[in-house]
Structures are given as structure tokens and as C-alpha cells.
mmCIF file with all atom_site columns, C-alpha atoms in Angstrom:
data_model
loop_
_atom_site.group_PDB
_atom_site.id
_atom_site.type_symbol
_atom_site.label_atom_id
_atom_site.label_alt_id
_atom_site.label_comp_id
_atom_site.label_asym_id
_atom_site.label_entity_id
_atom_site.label_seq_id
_atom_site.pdbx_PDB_ins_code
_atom_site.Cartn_x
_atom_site.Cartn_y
_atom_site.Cartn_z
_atom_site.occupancy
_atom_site.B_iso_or_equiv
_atom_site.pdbx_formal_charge
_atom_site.auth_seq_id
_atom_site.auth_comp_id
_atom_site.auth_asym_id
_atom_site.auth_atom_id
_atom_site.pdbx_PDB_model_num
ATOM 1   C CA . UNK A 1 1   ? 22.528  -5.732  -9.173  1.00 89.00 ? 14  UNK A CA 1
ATOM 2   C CA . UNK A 1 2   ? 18.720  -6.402  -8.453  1.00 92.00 ? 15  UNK A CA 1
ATOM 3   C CA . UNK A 1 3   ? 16.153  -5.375  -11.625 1.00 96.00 ? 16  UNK A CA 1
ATOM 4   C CA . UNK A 1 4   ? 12.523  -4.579  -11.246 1.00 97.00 ? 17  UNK A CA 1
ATOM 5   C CA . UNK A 1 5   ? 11.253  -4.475  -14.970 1.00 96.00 ? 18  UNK A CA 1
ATOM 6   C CA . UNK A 1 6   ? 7.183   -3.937  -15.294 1.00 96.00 ? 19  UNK A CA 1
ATOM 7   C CA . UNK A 1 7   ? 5.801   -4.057  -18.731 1.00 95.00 ? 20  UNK A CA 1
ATOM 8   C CA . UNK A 1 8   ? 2.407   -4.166  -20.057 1.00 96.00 ? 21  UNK A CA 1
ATOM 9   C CA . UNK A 1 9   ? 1.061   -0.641  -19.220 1.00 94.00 ? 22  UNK A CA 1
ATOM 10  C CA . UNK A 1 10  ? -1.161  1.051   -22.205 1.00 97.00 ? 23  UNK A CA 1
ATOM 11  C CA . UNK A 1 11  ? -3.934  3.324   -23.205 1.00 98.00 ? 24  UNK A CA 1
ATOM 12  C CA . UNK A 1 12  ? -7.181  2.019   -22.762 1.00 98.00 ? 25  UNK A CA 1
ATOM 13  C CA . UNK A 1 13  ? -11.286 2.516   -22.878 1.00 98.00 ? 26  UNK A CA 1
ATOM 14  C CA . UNK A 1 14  ? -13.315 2.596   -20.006 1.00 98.00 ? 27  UNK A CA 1
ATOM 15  C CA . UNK A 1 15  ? -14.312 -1.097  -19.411 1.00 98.00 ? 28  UNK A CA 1
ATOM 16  C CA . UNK A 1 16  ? -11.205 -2.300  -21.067 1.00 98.00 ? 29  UNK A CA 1
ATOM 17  C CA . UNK A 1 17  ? -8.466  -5.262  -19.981 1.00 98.00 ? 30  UNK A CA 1
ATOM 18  C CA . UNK A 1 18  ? -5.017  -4.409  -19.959 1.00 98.00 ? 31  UNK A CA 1
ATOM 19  C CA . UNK A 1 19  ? -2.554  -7.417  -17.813 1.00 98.00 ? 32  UNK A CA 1
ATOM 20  C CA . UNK A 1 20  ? 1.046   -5.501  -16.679 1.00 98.00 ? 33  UNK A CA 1
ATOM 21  C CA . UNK A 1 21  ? 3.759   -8.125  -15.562 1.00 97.00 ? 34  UNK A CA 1
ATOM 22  C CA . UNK A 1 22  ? 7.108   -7.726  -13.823 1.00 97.00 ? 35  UNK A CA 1
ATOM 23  C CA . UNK A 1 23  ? 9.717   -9.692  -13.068 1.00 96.00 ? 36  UNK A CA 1
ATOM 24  C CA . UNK A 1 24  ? 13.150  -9.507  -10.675 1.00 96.00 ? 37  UNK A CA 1
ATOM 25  C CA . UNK A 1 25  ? 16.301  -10.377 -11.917 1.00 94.00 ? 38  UNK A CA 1
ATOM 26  C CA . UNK A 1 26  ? 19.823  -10.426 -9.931  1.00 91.00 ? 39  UNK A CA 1
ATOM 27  C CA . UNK A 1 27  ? 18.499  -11.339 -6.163  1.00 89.00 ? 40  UNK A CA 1
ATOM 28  C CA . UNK A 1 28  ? 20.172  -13.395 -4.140  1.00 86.00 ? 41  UNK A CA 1
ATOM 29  C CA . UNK A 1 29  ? 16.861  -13.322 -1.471  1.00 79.00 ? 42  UNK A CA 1
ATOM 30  C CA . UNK A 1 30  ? 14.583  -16.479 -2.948  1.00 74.00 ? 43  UNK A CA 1
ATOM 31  C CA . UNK A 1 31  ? 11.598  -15.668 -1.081  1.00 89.00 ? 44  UNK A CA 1
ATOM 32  C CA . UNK A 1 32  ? 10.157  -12.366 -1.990  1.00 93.00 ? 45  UNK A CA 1
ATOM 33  C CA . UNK A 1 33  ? 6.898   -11.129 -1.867  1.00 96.00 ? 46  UNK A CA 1
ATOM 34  C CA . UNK A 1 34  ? 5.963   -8.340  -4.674  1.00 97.00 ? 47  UNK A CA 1
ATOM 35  C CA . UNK A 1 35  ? 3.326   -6.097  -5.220  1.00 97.00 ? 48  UNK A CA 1
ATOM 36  C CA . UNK A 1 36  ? 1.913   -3.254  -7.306  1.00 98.00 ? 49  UNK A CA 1
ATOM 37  C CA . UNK A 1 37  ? 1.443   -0.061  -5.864  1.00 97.00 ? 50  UNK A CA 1
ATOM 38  C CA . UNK A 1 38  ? 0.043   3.458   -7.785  1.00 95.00 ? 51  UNK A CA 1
ATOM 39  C CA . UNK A 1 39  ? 1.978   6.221   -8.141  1.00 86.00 ? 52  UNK A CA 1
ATOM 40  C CA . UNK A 1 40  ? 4.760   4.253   -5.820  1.00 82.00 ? 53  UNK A CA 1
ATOM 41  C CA . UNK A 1 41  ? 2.588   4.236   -2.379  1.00 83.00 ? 54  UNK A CA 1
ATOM 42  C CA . UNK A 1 42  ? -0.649  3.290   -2.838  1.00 93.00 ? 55  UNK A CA 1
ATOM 43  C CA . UNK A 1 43  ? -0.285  -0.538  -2.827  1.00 96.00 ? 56  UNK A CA 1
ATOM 44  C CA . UNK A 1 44  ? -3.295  -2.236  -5.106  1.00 98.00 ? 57  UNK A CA 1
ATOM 45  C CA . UNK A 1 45  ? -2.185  -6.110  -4.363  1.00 98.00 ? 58  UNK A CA 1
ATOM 46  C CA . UNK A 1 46  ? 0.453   -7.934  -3.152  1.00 97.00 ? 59  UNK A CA 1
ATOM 47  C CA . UNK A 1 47  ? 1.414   -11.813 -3.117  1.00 96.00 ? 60  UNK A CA 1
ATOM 48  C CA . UNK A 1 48  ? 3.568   -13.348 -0.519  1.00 91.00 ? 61  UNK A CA 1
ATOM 49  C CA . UNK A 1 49  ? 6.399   -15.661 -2.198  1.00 86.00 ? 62  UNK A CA 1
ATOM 50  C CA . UNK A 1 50  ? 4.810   -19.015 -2.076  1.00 86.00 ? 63  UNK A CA 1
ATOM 51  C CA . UNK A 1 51  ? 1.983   -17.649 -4.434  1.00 87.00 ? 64  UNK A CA 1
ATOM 52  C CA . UNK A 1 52  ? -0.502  -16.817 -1.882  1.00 90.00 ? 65  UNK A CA 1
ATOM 53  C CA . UNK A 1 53  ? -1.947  -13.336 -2.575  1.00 88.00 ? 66  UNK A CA 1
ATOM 54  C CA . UNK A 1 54  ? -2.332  -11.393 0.474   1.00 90.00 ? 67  UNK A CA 1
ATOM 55  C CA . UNK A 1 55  ? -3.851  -8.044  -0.360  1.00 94.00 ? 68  UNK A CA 1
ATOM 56  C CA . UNK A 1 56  ? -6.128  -6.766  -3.273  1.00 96.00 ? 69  UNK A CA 1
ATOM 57  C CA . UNK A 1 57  ? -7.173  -2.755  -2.395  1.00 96.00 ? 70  UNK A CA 1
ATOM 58  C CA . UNK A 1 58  ? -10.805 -2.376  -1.811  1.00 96.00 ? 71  UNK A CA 1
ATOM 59  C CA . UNK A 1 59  ? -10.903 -0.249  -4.814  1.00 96.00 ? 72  UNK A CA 1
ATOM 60  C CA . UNK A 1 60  ? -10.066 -3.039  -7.052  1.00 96.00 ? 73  UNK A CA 1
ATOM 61  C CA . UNK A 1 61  ? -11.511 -5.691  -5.501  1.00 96.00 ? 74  UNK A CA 1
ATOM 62  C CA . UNK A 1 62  ? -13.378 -7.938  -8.364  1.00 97.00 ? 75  UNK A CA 1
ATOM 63  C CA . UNK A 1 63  ? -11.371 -6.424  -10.694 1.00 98.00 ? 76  UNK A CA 1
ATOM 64  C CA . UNK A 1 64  ? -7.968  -6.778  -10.337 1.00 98.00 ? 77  UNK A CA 1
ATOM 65  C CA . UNK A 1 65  ? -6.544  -10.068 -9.809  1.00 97.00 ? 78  UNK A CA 1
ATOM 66  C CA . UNK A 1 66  ? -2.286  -10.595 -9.094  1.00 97.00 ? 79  UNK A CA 1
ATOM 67  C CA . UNK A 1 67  ? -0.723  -14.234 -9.642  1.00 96.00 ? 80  UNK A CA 1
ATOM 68  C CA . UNK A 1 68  ? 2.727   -15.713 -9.883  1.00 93.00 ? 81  UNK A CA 1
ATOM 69  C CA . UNK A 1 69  ? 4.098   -15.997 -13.471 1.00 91.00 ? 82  UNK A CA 1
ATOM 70  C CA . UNK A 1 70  ? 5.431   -19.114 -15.371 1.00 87.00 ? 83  UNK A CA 1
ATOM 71  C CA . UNK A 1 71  ? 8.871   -17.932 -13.711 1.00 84.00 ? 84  UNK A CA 1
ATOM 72  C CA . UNK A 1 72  ? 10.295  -17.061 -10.091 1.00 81.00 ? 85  UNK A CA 1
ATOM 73  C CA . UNK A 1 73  ? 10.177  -13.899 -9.151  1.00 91.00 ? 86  UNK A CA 1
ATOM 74  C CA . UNK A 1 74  ? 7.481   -12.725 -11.662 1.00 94.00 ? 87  UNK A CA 1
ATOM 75  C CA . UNK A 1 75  ? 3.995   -11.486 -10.925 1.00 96.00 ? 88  UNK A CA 1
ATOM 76  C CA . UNK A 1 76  ? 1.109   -10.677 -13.228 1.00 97.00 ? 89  UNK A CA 1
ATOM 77  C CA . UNK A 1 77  ? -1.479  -8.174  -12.561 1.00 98.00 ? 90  UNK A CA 1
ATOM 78  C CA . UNK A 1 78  ? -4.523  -8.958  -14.517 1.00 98.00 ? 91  UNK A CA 1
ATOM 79  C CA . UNK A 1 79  ? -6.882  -6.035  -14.717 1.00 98.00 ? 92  UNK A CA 1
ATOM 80  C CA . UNK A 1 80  ? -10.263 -6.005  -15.929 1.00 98.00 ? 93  UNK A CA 1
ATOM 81  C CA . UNK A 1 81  ? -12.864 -3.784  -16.384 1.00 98.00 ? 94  UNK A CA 1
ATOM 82  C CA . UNK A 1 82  ? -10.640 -0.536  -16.117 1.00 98.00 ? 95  UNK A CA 1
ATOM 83  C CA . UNK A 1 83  ? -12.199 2.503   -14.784 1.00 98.00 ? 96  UNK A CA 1
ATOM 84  C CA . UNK A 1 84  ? -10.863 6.503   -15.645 1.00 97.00 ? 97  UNK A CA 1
ATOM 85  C CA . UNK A 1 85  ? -10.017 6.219   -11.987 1.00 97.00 ? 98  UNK A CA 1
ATOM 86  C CA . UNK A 1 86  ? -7.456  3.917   -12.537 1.00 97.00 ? 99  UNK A CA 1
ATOM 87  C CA . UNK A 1 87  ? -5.294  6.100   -14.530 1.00 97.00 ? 100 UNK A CA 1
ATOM 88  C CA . UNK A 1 88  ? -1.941  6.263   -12.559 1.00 97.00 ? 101 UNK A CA 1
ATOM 89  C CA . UNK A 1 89  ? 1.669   5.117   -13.092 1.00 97.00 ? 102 UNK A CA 1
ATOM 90  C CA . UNK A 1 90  ? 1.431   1.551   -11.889 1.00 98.00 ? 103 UNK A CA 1
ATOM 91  C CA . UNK A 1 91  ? 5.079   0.594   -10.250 1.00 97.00 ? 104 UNK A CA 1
ATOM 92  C CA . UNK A 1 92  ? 6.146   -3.699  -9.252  1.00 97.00 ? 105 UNK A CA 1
ATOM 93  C CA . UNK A 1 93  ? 8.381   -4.068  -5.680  1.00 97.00 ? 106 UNK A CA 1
ATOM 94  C CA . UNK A 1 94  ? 9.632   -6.645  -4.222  1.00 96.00 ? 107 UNK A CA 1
ATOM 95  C CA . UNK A 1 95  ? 10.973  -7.422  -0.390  1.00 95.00 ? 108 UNK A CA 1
ATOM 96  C CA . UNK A 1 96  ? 11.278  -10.440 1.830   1.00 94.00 ? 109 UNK A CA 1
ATOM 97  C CA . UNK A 1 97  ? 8.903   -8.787  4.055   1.00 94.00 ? 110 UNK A CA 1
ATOM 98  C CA . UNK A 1 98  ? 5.642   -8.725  3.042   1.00 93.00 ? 111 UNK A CA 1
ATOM 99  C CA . UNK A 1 99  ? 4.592   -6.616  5.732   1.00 94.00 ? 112 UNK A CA 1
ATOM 100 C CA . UNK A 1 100 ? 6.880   -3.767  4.043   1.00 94.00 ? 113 UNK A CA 1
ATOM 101 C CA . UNK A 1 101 ? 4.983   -4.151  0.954   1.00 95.00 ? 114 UNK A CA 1
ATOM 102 C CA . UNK A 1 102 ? 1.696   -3.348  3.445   1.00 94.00 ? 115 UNK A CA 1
ATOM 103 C CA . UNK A 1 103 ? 2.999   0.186   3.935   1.00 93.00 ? 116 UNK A CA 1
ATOM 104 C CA . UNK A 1 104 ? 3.847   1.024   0.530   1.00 93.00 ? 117 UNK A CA 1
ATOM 105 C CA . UNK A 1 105 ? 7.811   0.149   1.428   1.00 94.00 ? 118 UNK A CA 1
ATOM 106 C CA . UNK A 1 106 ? 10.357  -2.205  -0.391  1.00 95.00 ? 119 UNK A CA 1
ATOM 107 C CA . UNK A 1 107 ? 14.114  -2.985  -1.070  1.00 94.00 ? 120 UNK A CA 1
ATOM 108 C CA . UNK A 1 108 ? 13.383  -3.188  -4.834  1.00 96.00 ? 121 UNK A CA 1
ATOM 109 C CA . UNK A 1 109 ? 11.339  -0.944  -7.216  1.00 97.00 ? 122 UNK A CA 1
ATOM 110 C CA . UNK A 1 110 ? 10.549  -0.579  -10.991 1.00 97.00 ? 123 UNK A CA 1
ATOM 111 C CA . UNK A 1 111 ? 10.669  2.630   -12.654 1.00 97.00 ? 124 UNK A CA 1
ATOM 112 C CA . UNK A 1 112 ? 6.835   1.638   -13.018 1.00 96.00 ? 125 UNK A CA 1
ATOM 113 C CA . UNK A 1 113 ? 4.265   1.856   -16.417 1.00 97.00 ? 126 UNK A CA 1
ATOM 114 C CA . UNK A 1 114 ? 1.531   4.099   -16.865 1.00 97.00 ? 127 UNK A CA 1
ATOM 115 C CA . UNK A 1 115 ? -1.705  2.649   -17.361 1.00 98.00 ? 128 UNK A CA 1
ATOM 116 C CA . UNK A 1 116 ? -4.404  5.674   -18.745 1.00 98.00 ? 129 UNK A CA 1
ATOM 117 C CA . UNK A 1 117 ? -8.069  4.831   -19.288 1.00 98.00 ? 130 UNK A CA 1
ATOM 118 C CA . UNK A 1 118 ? -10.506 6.940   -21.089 1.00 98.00 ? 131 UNK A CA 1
ATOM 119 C CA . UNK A 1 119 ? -14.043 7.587   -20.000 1.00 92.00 ? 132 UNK A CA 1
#
């Protein structure tokens, strides 16, 4: 059975860090891309398999940055300089198609963190 398990999601000042990781457990499919997306469709950056990042949302461009962690199938969303607009449920996915991940679709999903920032 595949897992999608996100941690790192907080409460937060405007201007504020906060860095949310996830990581998939129980695939048998070695080369997955993953992503975060808000509120489950809005996809804020996604990194294809090999470590290559291959979309950061205008809207956190400069702010956000996503990287592979120490181990497979984990990704790290560092996010910096937090804005009130930011305040969503922030959800990790996972599929071998990265193009998928484009339109806010995968085979695996978290049950997602909430990430609120105060003004």
C-alpha cells in the first residue's frame, strides 16, 4: 500500500520560514515525480524524479524553493518569506508522469498540512 506522509506545516508571521517535507513509502514505481499543490489543485512546484525541479508557481517564485531529500522518494519544500496569502492546506503527490502533476492530477496523495500565516 503506497503512503504520502507531509509534515512540517505550522502557524506562522508574515515574513516567516516554515520547510514542509513528504515522503512515499510502499511504491513499487522508482521514478516518480512529486509535487505540492494548495488546497489539492493548485500545484505550487513540482520536481521530476532525477531531482530536476520543473515547476515553481509564479506566485511563489523567489520564495519557495522544492528539492529532493536525503532519501528516495522524499521532497522538501522550503518556504521563505511567507505571505497571509499563503494560508492554505498544503498537500505532497506523487506520479510517474510529471505531466499529471502539471494539471493538479496524481496516483498518490497526502492527506496534506495546513500552513496559516498571520499578517
Amino acid at each position: 500500500q503506497v503512503k504520502v506522509a507531509e509534515s512540517g506545516g505550522g502557524s506562522v508571521q508574515a515574513g516567516e520560514s516554515l520547510k514542509l517535507s513528504c515522503e512515499v513509502s510502499g511504491a513499487t514505481d522508482s521514478n516518480l515525480s512529486m509535487g505540492w499543490f494548495r488546497n489539492k489543485r493548485e500545484p505550487v512546484a513540482i520536481i521530476f524524479a532525477n531531482g530536476s525541479p520543473t515547476y515553481v508557481a509564479d506566485f511563489v517564485q523567489g520564495r519557495f524553493t522544492i528539492s529532493q531529500g536525503s532519501a528516495s522518494n522524499t521532497v522538501i519544500l522550503q518556504m521563505d518569506n511567507l505571505k497571509s496569502d499563503d494560508t492554505a492546506r498544503y498537500y505532497c503527490a506523487a506520479d510517474t508522469r510529471e505531466w499529471q502533476l502539471r494539471l493538479g492530477r496524481a496516483n498518490y496523495w497526502g492527506q496534506g498540512t495546513q500552513v496559516t500565516v498571520s499578517s
